[in-house]
């Protein structure tokens, strides 16, 4: 496995240094813990290292403010289920206990949240987007998501068809947020 | 009020762009009204999955123009930002995949060759509720226009590889795109099974190209594809993928005869008391109602909008009480859409790297398309082309997971990590036949941002398609097995794509809306173009045939001096 796939330093540091805009810091910790079970850190980086929670927070703040309420209720329900089932906070549970709670959400059998499976689906969708998005959206930090699966990002093109060969190119990300590109065009936003 | 134009075009997508070039070259004064913008490079050429795919539905180009969708009469509708049209100059071609097959000769004669002939009966097909009609024209009528489309847009392909294709008067203007890993696997598997793989004809340049004489010289030279792979659903940053935005529209603007007005949304076709069309009414960018008079009005707004405008333009006082061209209640009827069948495979010993190159680069077979195989006792008629797909960035592929595999957690992560580069899909475009329960009409209560009733689309698959899809999934899985895939599975898309019908063409006004020149029966100066005129839709994507019909109709319009005095 190439070096780039090794898990970088703990993600807690990331959590600490940035403030959240849509989620409370308590909710952010729950979301991060849940995302880390959906796409866990193993011998390679996962949702924590990719900064998925930051993708989610920014997406909620900037694009889908109506979904903040779903996260608010969803996090509260995760917490309640953790307490009811295991007597502890969700973030303090062992990974397999967290998995049990999340499975119940996925199946819609968790208590106290009518659309638990919908919330799980949303959380999963956002987690995967945060793994593989352009870093300018807040996730895929250090391009860990792309490096993990072998996707080299925004190559201008490929001179070689790479038939049955690993693509050995350094991944490329967008350097400029979309809003700035619009300004370059002279187009009103 | 603006001066009367010779022609007003409603929508500047594939149809509108081609017409703009064709009609201005003949010296006609053309006003082009497009409800979207002329998109800036940084918008359509952006290679960003979140922007282009995850959040596409939020963009101005999509969110202001929803349709209302339901499966069956009686159900509530859901709003859908439509993936097509794209509401920009260039239309859906700014995001299309590029697969560019012509229809085959038999595709125009389904009624005669498969129903009247007794073949459907021998197949044991159940065609109750279907309303299939032949096209009023055949392959030979369109052949010269297919050629013109291929030379002006720059279509790549391999001559003579597909034994089921119709005869060609000219070679493809360019060799095919380069081979990919998935194509090589697919080709070898198909040959082993005795099928006839061919390299997919593509609206994507394989090398630098400018149309030669006698084709439109105003079309700029464009470079070949660089295989960036952000293609299907994205715009092309080098302009190798054909869009009228940078082919036909510049040519038309060069002529000085095109008055292109963007952010102008047409909401009514105006008629005089004697029933003749006099022009259109539209909202200008400031939202003010404007009128544009014209000798000829041509709708190229894609089928939802073509149908909606004809229905919205009813006028109680005239002969058009139920809408234009709707004397027999046929506007909006006979719609069709492909609901794709996908077969996926993962490999332990092959690296595919499907994110390289256009989604449409690869190969296909027509051995299970049209009437190319024995349907006896299969329970259905018609079929689909089967070919390679499965490009896509990780955001587009993280949900392609075999049955039984968890969709989250460590095992899922291991799967995605290992197989993202080691997988590809087969896709199919199974023909859907027109059925009485599938139609577009005006929503009785829901409106768009301008207060205009939404097009309401009622559509689901019926017996013939359901049986066909099950059969195709089985054949597709056999092909994927033969590539050596470690695991193979299939899935059915429930989202219709490549819509057709709604203003079908025919010779008999009691059974069709337009004639073979796309001219509305009984209204000489109103034309409707695009896939909405297809009587049947074939197992291929529509654009080559849409373009050929458009070129043919343009020839006719240019020859009709009487329309322009
Ligand atoms: C993602 C994607 C992939 C595709 N892949 C393929 C493929 O591989 N092969 C293939 O053959 N086809 C493909 N297609 C379909 C292809 O793009 C269409 O066949 C083609 O663009 C249709 O041309 P059109 O001119 O009829 O409609 P469009 O290109 O959709 O253009 C219609 C235009 O009319 C404008 N308009 C509509 N109503 C009004 C109004 N009231 N006032 C003013 N303007 C209006 C719209 O804004 C739009 O710009 C694909 C489409 C999409 C979206
Ligand atoms: S793959 Fe080729 S045609 Fe498609 S967008 Fe990239 S360069 Fe353009």
PDB file of C-alpha atoms in Angstrom, chain A residues 37-42 44-46 55 59 63-64 99 102-103 106 120 124-125 128-129 132-134 136-137 146 148-167 174 178 181-182 185 187, chain B residues 37 39-43 46-51 54-55 58 178-181 184 226-230 237-238 263 349-353 355-357 392-395 398-399 401 407-410 412-413 416-417 420-422:
ATOM      1  CA  UNK A  37     -18.723   4.001  11.739  1.00  0.00           C
ATOM      2  CA  UNK A  38     -20.226   4.454   8.276  1.00  0.00           C
ATOM      3  CA  UNK A  39     -16.779   4.887   6.754  1.00  0.00           C
ATOM      4  CA  UNK A  40     -14.400   3.869   9.512  1.00  0.00           C
ATOM      5  CA  UNK A  41     -10.718   4.514   9.964  1.00  0.00           C
ATOM      6  CA  UNK A  42      -8.983   1.157   9.571  1.00  0.00           C
ATOM      7  CA  UNK A  44      -6.395   3.488   6.025  1.00  0.00           C
ATOM      8  CA  UNK A  45      -8.060   6.870   6.589  1.00  0.00           C
ATOM      9  CA  UNK A  46     -11.813   7.147   6.916  1.00  0.00           C
ATOM     10  CA  UNK A  55     -18.458  18.857   4.821  1.00  0.00           C
ATOM     11  CA  UNK A  59     -23.468  21.822   3.483  1.00  0.00           C
ATOM     12  CA  UNK A  63     -26.972  24.724   0.987  1.00  0.00           C
ATOM     13  CA  UNK A  64     -29.585  22.749   2.912  1.00  0.00           C
ATOM     14  CA  UNK A  99     -22.945  -0.083  14.997  1.00  0.00           C
ATOM     15  CA  UNK A 102     -26.863   2.729  13.646  1.00  0.00           C
ATOM     16  CA  UNK A 103     -28.223  -0.560  12.301  1.00  0.00           C
ATOM     17  CA  UNK A 106     -30.931   2.009   9.129  1.00  0.00           C
ATOM     18  CA  UNK A 120     -29.553   7.250   8.399  1.00  0.00           C
ATOM     19  CA  UNK A 124     -24.713   8.002   4.865  1.00  0.00           C
ATOM     20  CA  UNK A 125     -25.158  10.054   1.701  1.00  0.00           C
ATOM     21  CA  UNK A 128     -19.877   9.486   1.276  1.00  0.00           C
ATOM     22  CA  UNK A 129     -20.043  12.883  -0.396  1.00  0.00           C
ATOM     23  CA  UNK A 132     -15.082  12.058  -2.105  1.00  0.00           C
ATOM     24  CA  UNK A 133     -15.951  15.729  -2.712  1.00  0.00           C
ATOM     25  CA  UNK A 134     -13.649  18.466  -3.876  1.00  0.00           C
ATOM     26  CA  UNK A 136     -13.152  23.091  -1.212  1.00  0.00           C
ATOM     27  CA  UNK A 137     -16.480  21.775   0.123  1.00  0.00           C
ATOM     28  CA  UNK A 146      -9.505   9.868  -3.651  1.00  0.00           C
ATOM     29  CA  UNK A 148      -7.902   5.560  -0.930  1.00  0.00           C
ATOM     30  CA  UNK A 149      -9.837   4.310  -3.955  1.00  0.00           C
ATOM     31  CA  UNK A 150      -7.296   5.288  -6.616  1.00  0.00           C
ATOM     32  CA  UNK A 151      -9.033   8.244  -8.227  1.00  0.00           C
ATOM     33  CA  UNK A 152      -6.658  10.980  -9.344  1.00  0.00           C
ATOM     34  CA  UNK A 153      -9.174  13.833  -9.332  1.00  0.00           C
ATOM     35  CA  UNK A 154      -9.377  16.598 -11.858  1.00  0.00           C
ATOM     36  CA  UNK A 155      -6.808  15.534 -14.397  1.00  0.00           C
ATOM     37  CA  UNK A 156      -6.995  17.707 -17.490  1.00  0.00           C
ATOM     38  CA  UNK A 157      -6.878  14.447 -19.410  1.00  0.00           C
ATOM     39  CA  UNK A 158      -5.069  11.106 -19.651  1.00  0.00           C
ATOM     40  CA  UNK A 159      -2.498  10.469 -22.325  1.00  0.00           C
ATOM     41  CA  UNK A 160      -2.526   6.783 -21.513  1.00  0.00           C
ATOM     42  CA  UNK A 161      -5.606   4.543 -21.300  1.00  0.00           C
ATOM     43  CA  UNK A 162      -4.098   2.735 -18.275  1.00  0.00           C
ATOM     44  CA  UNK A 163      -5.435  -0.628 -19.319  1.00  0.00           C
ATOM     45  CA  UNK A 164      -4.920  -3.009 -16.405  1.00  0.00           C
ATOM     46  CA  UNK A 165      -2.473  -0.606 -14.782  1.00  0.00           C
ATOM     47  CA  UNK A 166      -2.689   1.435 -11.584  1.00  0.00           C
ATOM     48  CA  UNK A 167      -2.894   5.150 -12.324  1.00  0.00           C
ATOM     49  CA  UNK A 174      -9.845  22.331  -7.897  1.00  0.00           C
ATOM     50  CA  UNK A 178     -16.739  27.988  -7.875  1.00  0.00           C
ATOM     51  CA  UNK A 181     -14.580  31.322 -11.078  1.00  0.00           C
ATOM     52  CA  UNK A 182     -17.899  32.993 -11.695  1.00  0.00           C
ATOM     53  CA  UNK A 185     -16.350  35.342 -16.023  1.00  0.00           C
ATOM     54  CA  UNK A 187     -21.071  36.994 -14.296  1.00  0.00           C
TER      55      UNK A 187
ATOM     56  CA  UNK B  37     -28.539  31.636 -20.259  1.00  0.00           C
ATOM     57  CA  UNK B  39     -23.581  29.530 -19.963  1.00  0.00           C
ATOM     58  CA  UNK B  40     -20.090  30.815 -19.198  1.00  0.00           C
ATOM     59  CA  UNK B  41     -17.192  28.420 -19.611  1.00  0.00           C
ATOM     60  CA  UNK B  42     -16.644  28.101 -15.857  1.00  0.00           C
ATOM     61  CA  UNK B  43     -20.181  26.873 -15.477  1.00  0.00           C
ATOM     62  CA  UNK B  46     -16.612  22.600 -14.350  1.00  0.00           C
ATOM     63  CA  UNK B  47     -15.277  19.165 -13.316  1.00  0.00           C
ATOM     64  CA  UNK B  48     -16.812  18.897  -9.886  1.00  0.00           C
ATOM     65  CA  UNK B  49     -19.198  16.091  -8.935  1.00  0.00           C
ATOM     66  CA  UNK B  50     -20.810  18.011  -6.089  1.00  0.00           C
ATOM     67  CA  UNK B  51     -21.565  20.931  -8.351  1.00  0.00           C
ATOM     68  CA  UNK B  54     -25.082  16.184  -6.310  1.00  0.00           C
ATOM     69  CA  UNK B  55     -26.332  19.770  -6.411  1.00  0.00           C
ATOM     70  CA  UNK B  58     -30.393  23.407  -7.131  1.00  0.00           C
ATOM     71  CA  UNK B 178      -9.298   4.959 -28.388  1.00  0.00           C
ATOM     72  CA  UNK B 179      -9.986   1.579 -26.805  1.00  0.00           C
ATOM     73  CA  UNK B 180     -10.518   1.277 -23.088  1.00  0.00           C
ATOM     74  CA  UNK B 181     -10.031  -1.594 -20.663  1.00  0.00           C
ATOM     75  CA  UNK B 184     -11.474  -4.873 -24.624  1.00  0.00           C
ATOM     76  CA  UNK B 226      -8.399  14.334 -23.892  1.00  0.00           C
ATOM     77  CA  UNK B 227     -10.176  11.577 -21.939  1.00  0.00           C
ATOM     78  CA  UNK B 228     -10.634  13.637 -18.777  1.00  0.00           C
ATOM     79  CA  UNK B 229     -13.534  11.373 -17.795  1.00  0.00           C
ATOM     80  CA  UNK B 230     -15.761  14.055 -16.303  1.00  0.00           C
ATOM     81  CA  UNK B 237     -13.674  21.746 -21.124  1.00  0.00           C
ATOM     82  CA  UNK B 238     -11.990  21.294 -24.519  1.00  0.00           C
ATOM     83  CA  UNK B 263     -33.510  34.316 -20.393  1.00  0.00           C
ATOM     84  CA  UNK B 349      -7.410  -9.565 -11.888  1.00  0.00           C
ATOM     85  CA  UNK B 350      -8.277  -6.544 -14.047  1.00  0.00           C
ATOM     86  CA  UNK B 351      -7.802  -2.845 -13.406  1.00  0.00           C
ATOM     87  CA  UNK B 352     -10.437  -0.986 -15.406  1.00  0.00           C
ATOM     88  CA  UNK B 353     -10.014   2.664 -14.323  1.00  0.00           C
ATOM     89  CA  UNK B 355     -13.030   7.175 -14.663  1.00  0.00           C
ATOM     90  CA  UNK B 356     -10.820   7.672 -17.706  1.00  0.00           C
ATOM     91  CA  UNK B 357     -12.510   8.846 -20.893  1.00  0.00           C
ATOM     92  CA  UNK B 392     -17.720   8.025 -13.036  1.00  0.00           C
ATOM     93  CA  UNK B 393     -15.993   9.683 -10.152  1.00  0.00           C
ATOM     94  CA  UNK B 394     -16.286   8.026  -6.731  1.00  0.00           C
ATOM     95  CA  UNK B 395     -19.328  10.162  -5.864  1.00  0.00           C
ATOM     96  CA  UNK B 398     -20.205   4.583  -4.286  1.00  0.00           C
ATOM     97  CA  UNK B 399     -23.732   3.147  -4.486  1.00  0.00           C
ATOM     98  CA  UNK B 401     -22.656  -2.399  -4.569  1.00  0.00           C
ATOM     99  CA  UNK B 407     -23.537  -0.450   2.361  1.00  0.00           C
ATOM    100  CA  UNK B 408     -21.497   0.964   5.217  1.00  0.00           C
ATOM    101  CA  UNK B 409     -18.860  -0.085   7.706  1.00  0.00           C
ATOM    102  CA  UNK B 410     -15.442  -1.678   7.386  1.00  0.00           C
ATOM    103  CA  UNK B 412     -18.081  -1.811   2.616  1.00  0.00           C
ATOM    104  CA  UNK B 413     -15.003   0.366   2.820  1.00  0.00           C
ATOM    105  CA  UNK B 416     -14.996   0.234  -2.378  1.00  0.00           C
ATOM    106  CA  UNK B 417     -11.273   0.580  -1.816  1.00  0.00           C
ATOM    107  CA  UNK B 420     -13.647   1.219  -7.427  1.00  0.00           C
ATOM    108  CA  UNK B 421     -10.966   0.884 -10.099  1.00  0.00           C
ATOM    109  CA  UNK B 422     -11.787  -2.761 -10.788  1.00  0.00           C
TER     110      UNK B 422
END
